[in-house]
């Protein structure tokens, strides 16, 4: 039997980060929504007693700590790679992403038959990463203010509390909807891309989804073979 060549897409550490982020974000969303909509019947059923309210808050805080630790690890690792000049720039936004987005829009509107060819990360994946990056920053900052209101109101005006409450709940709903409606659809429904769990993509998937990256890797492999 002929086995198909595969290419490494994500390292084990990146897959662990993604898995922990998925767990933390899901628990935060599920434990936060009943507190956001506490006047509804379903929320009042969940938060029927003070003990349940305290339990849900404890679960929410535990997931928040996990999320904060992962974000700190992600930033720390990025700083360490940047210090050694080994931070890959494939996820950084460029003007090429704008051109890719315009080309994709033209393709979807049937203005051209040529589909844009992407490298390691396309504009959708970069947008998802940076949207969630700044969104998590808003969630963490506002969540800490709500968790420790007495501390923050020592040097910030009292109006910061309702502002943080609005920002926290609104951003959580926006981020949750974005992940479910945009990220999950484009990655797991449209393309059935499981590389974040397996770590690898098949050659056919690389040709279809990341042709420029496939060509680069093949050229590097040919250069190494000729050098031997």
Short mmCIF file of C-alpha atoms in Angstrom, two decimals:
data_model
loop_
_atom_site.label_atom_id
_atom_site.label_comp_id
_atom_site.label_asym_id
_atom_site.label_seq_id
_atom_site.Cartn_x
_atom_site.Cartn_y
_atom_site.Cartn_z
CA UNK A 1 0.00 0.00 0.00
CA UNK A 2 1.17 3.50 -0.85
CA UNK A 3 1.26 5.88 2.10
CA UNK A 4 0.55 9.56 1.53
CA UNK A 5 3.15 12.10 2.53
CA UNK A 6 2.23 14.40 5.41
CA UNK A 7 3.66 17.71 6.54
CA UNK A 8 4.01 19.02 10.07
CA UNK A 9 1.60 21.87 10.66
CA UNK A 10 1.73 22.40 14.42
CA UNK A 11 4.12 21.28 17.13
CA UNK A 12 3.02 19.27 20.15
CA UNK A 13 3.31 22.37 22.33
CA UNK A 14 1.08 24.40 20.02
CA UNK A 15 -1.51 21.64 20.02
CA UNK A 16 -1.47 21.53 23.82
CA UNK A 17 -1.93 25.30 23.90
CA UNK A 18 -4.89 25.05 21.56
CA UNK A 19 -6.44 22.25 23.61
CA UNK A 20 -6.08 24.10 26.90
CA UNK A 21 -7.43 27.28 25.32
CA UNK A 22 -10.43 25.35 24.01
CA UNK A 23 -11.14 23.90 27.46
CA UNK A 24 -10.66 27.18 29.33
CA UNK A 25 -12.69 29.24 26.88
CA UNK A 26 -15.54 26.70 26.77
CA UNK A 27 -15.77 26.49 30.57
CA UNK A 28 -15.65 30.29 30.88
CA UNK A 29 -18.40 30.71 28.32
CA UNK A 30 -20.65 28.03 29.80
CA UNK A 31 -20.19 29.28 33.36
CA UNK A 32 -20.44 32.94 32.41
CA UNK A 33 -23.62 32.89 30.33
CA UNK A 34 -25.92 31.99 33.28
CA UNK A 35 -24.46 34.94 35.20
CA UNK A 36 -24.91 37.24 32.21
CA UNK A 37 -28.58 36.27 31.71
CA UNK A 38 -29.50 35.69 35.34
CA UNK A 39 -33.02 37.13 34.88
CA UNK A 40 -34.03 34.35 32.46
CA UNK A 41 -35.84 31.22 33.60
CA UNK A 42 -33.09 28.80 32.57
CA UNK A 43 -30.44 30.85 34.38
CA UNK A 44 -32.52 31.11 37.55
CA UNK A 45 -32.94 27.33 37.47
CA UNK A 46 -29.15 26.91 37.38
CA UNK A 47 -28.50 29.62 39.99
CA UNK A 48 -31.36 28.58 42.25
CA UNK A 49 -29.34 28.63 45.48
CA UNK A 50 -26.42 30.68 46.85
CA UNK A 51 -24.33 27.49 46.87
CA UNK A 52 -24.86 27.05 43.13
CA UNK A 53 -23.93 30.66 42.49
CA UNK A 54 -20.73 30.28 44.47
CA UNK A 55 -19.89 26.99 42.74
CA UNK A 56 -20.38 28.51 39.29
CA UNK A 57 -18.21 31.48 40.19
CA UNK A 58 -15.49 29.17 41.52
CA UNK A 59 -15.52 27.18 38.27
CA UNK A 60 -15.42 30.44 36.29
CA UNK A 61 -12.45 31.75 38.29
CA UNK A 62 -10.56 28.44 37.99
CA UNK A 63 -10.97 28.50 34.20
CA UNK A 64 -9.91 32.17 34.18
CA UNK A 65 -6.68 31.28 36.01
CA UNK A 66 -5.97 28.56 33.42
CA UNK A 67 -6.58 31.04 30.60
CA UNK A 68 -4.35 33.69 32.17
CA UNK A 69 -1.53 31.19 32.70
CA UNK A 70 -1.75 30.06 29.10
CA UNK A 71 -1.70 33.63 27.78
CA UNK A 72 1.34 34.39 29.95
CA UNK A 73 3.07 31.26 28.65
CA UNK A 74 2.24 32.21 25.05
CA UNK A 75 3.60 35.74 25.49
CA UNK A 76 6.64 34.50 27.40
CA UNK A 77 7.51 31.98 24.73
CA UNK A 78 7.07 34.60 22.01
CA UNK A 79 9.39 36.98 23.89
CA UNK A 80 11.96 34.21 24.34
CA UNK A 81 11.87 33.36 20.62
CA UNK A 82 12.04 37.05 19.72
CA UNK A 83 15.08 37.51 21.93
CA UNK A 84 16.84 34.71 20.08
CA UNK A 85 15.59 36.07 16.74
CA UNK A 86 13.76 32.80 16.14
CA UNK A 87 10.19 34.09 16.24
CA UNK A 88 8.53 33.10 12.94
CA UNK A 89 6.78 35.94 11.16
CA UNK A 90 4.26 33.84 9.25
CA UNK A 91 1.39 34.93 11.53
CA UNK A 92 2.18 38.66 11.36
CA UNK A 93 -0.30 40.67 9.25
CA UNK A 94 1.00 42.19 6.02
CA UNK A 95 -0.40 44.11 3.07
CA UNK A 96 -0.37 40.80 1.23
CA UNK A 97 -3.22 39.67 3.48
CA UNK A 98 -5.32 42.62 2.30
CA UNK A 99 -4.63 41.66 -1.30
CA UNK A 100 -5.55 38.04 -0.50
CA UNK A 101 -8.83 39.16 1.09
CA UNK A 102 -9.72 41.29 -1.95
CA UNK A 103 -8.80 38.45 -4.30
CA UNK A 104 -10.91 36.00 -2.28
CA UNK A 105 -13.86 38.40 -2.32
CA UNK A 106 -13.58 38.71 -6.10
CA UNK A 107 -13.48 34.91 -6.37
CA UNK A 108 -16.55 34.47 -4.15
CA UNK A 109 -18.45 37.09 -6.18
CA UNK A 110 -17.60 35.22 -9.42
CA UNK A 111 -15.62 38.20 -10.69
CA UNK A 112 -12.69 35.91 -11.37
CA UNK A 113 -12.19 32.18 -11.74
CA UNK A 114 -8.74 32.25 -10.15
CA UNK A 115 -8.75 31.39 -6.46
CA UNK A 116 -5.98 33.07 -4.44
CA UNK A 117 -3.07 30.86 -3.42
CA UNK A 118 -2.08 30.95 0.23
CA UNK A 119 1.11 30.38 2.15
CA UNK A 120 1.44 28.84 5.60
CA UNK A 121 -1.32 31.01 7.07
CA UNK A 122 -4.01 32.73 5.04
CA UNK A 123 -5.70 36.01 5.88
CA UNK A 124 -8.64 34.25 7.59
CA UNK A 125 -6.35 32.42 10.00
CA UNK A 126 -4.37 35.57 10.79
CA UNK A 127 -7.58 37.52 11.40
CA UNK A 128 -8.83 34.78 13.73
CA UNK A 129 -5.58 34.74 15.70
CA UNK A 130 -5.33 38.51 16.19
CA UNK A 131 -9.06 38.95 16.84
CA UNK A 132 -8.89 36.38 19.64
CA UNK A 133 -5.53 37.75 20.85
CA UNK A 134 -6.94 41.23 21.51
CA UNK A 135 -10.32 39.81 22.55
CA UNK A 136 -8.73 37.69 25.25
CA UNK A 137 -6.85 40.77 26.42
CA UNK A 138 -10.15 42.60 26.90
CA UNK A 139 -11.67 39.60 28.69
CA UNK A 140 -8.73 39.17 31.05
CA UNK A 141 -8.40 42.88 31.89
CA UNK A 142 -12.12 43.39 32.48
CA UNK A 143 -12.42 40.07 34.32
CA UNK A 144 -9.67 40.99 36.77
CA UNK A 145 -11.37 44.31 37.46
CA UNK A 146 -14.64 42.53 38.23
CA UNK A 147 -12.83 39.92 40.35
CA UNK A 148 -10.94 42.49 42.45
CA UNK A 149 -13.08 45.65 42.32
CA UNK A 150 -11.84 47.08 45.62
CA UNK A 151 -8.23 46.92 44.50
CA UNK A 152 -8.77 48.60 41.13
CA UNK A 153 -11.07 51.34 42.45
CA UNK A 154 -8.24 52.51 44.70
CA UNK A 155 -6.63 54.18 41.70
CA UNK A 156 -9.38 54.05 39.05
CA UNK A 157 -12.78 55.83 39.07
CA UNK A 158 -15.78 53.81 40.24
CA UNK A 159 -17.30 53.92 36.77
CA UNK A 160 -14.69 51.39 35.69
CA UNK A 161 -16.74 48.59 37.29
CA UNK A 162 -19.91 48.88 35.14
CA UNK A 163 -17.71 49.57 32.10
CA UNK A 164 -15.71 46.40 32.79
CA UNK A 165 -18.92 44.42 33.30
CA UNK A 166 -20.29 45.57 29.95
CA UNK A 167 -16.99 44.98 28.13
CA UNK A 168 -16.50 41.54 29.70
CA UNK A 169 -19.92 40.11 28.92
CA UNK A 170 -20.16 41.69 25.47
CA UNK A 171 -16.71 40.56 24.38
CA UNK A 172 -17.40 37.04 25.67
CA UNK A 173 -20.54 36.75 23.53
CA UNK A 174 -18.82 38.24 20.48
CA UNK A 175 -15.81 35.93 20.87
CA UNK A 176 -18.02 32.88 21.44
CA UNK A 177 -20.11 33.65 18.37
CA UNK A 178 -16.98 34.33 16.33
CA UNK A 179 -15.40 31.00 17.29
CA UNK A 180 -18.56 28.99 16.58
CA UNK A 181 -19.78 30.76 13.44
CA UNK A 182 -16.48 31.71 11.81
CA UNK A 183 -13.56 29.68 13.10
CA UNK A 184 -15.30 26.35 13.64
CA UNK A 185 -17.07 26.52 10.28
CA UNK A 186 -14.07 27.54 8.19
CA UNK A 187 -11.67 25.08 9.83
CA UNK A 188 -13.69 22.01 10.77
CA UNK A 189 -16.84 22.14 8.61
CA UNK A 190 -15.74 23.67 5.33
CA UNK A 191 -12.34 21.97 5.18
CA UNK A 192 -12.50 19.29 7.90
CA UNK A 193 -9.05 20.44 8.99
CA UNK A 194 -7.92 18.46 12.05
CA UNK A 195 -4.26 19.50 11.94
CA UNK A 196 -4.51 21.33 15.27
CA UNK A 197 -5.27 17.95 16.86
CA UNK A 198 -3.10 15.65 14.72
CA UNK A 199 -0.30 18.14 14.07
CA UNK A 200 -0.04 17.26 10.39
CA UNK A 201 -1.64 17.87 6.99
CA UNK A 202 -1.67 15.48 4.07
CA UNK A 203 0.04 16.48 0.83
CA UNK A 204 -3.31 16.84 -0.91
CA UNK A 205 -4.55 19.17 1.84
CA UNK A 206 -1.34 21.18 1.59
CA UNK A 207 -1.75 21.54 -2.17
CA UNK A 208 -5.35 22.67 -1.84
CA UNK A 209 -5.21 24.89 1.24
CA UNK A 210 -1.60 26.15 1.33
CA UNK A 211 -0.10 25.75 -2.18
CA UNK A 212 2.61 28.38 -1.70
CA UNK A 213 3.76 26.73 1.52
CA UNK A 214 3.75 23.33 -0.21
CA UNK A 215 5.89 24.66 -3.04
CA UNK A 216 8.32 26.20 -0.54
CA UNK A 217 8.68 22.97 1.43
CA UNK A 218 9.16 20.91 -1.72
CA UNK A 219 11.80 23.33 -2.99
CA UNK A 220 13.65 23.06 0.33
CA UNK A 221 13.45 19.26 0.18
CA UNK A 222 14.84 19.26 -3.37
CA UNK A 223 17.69 21.60 -2.35
CA UNK A 224 18.59 19.33 0.58
CA UNK A 225 18.51 16.25 -1.64
CA UNK A 226 20.83 17.88 -4.18
CA UNK A 227 23.22 18.97 -1.44
CA UNK A 228 23.65 15.41 -0.14
#
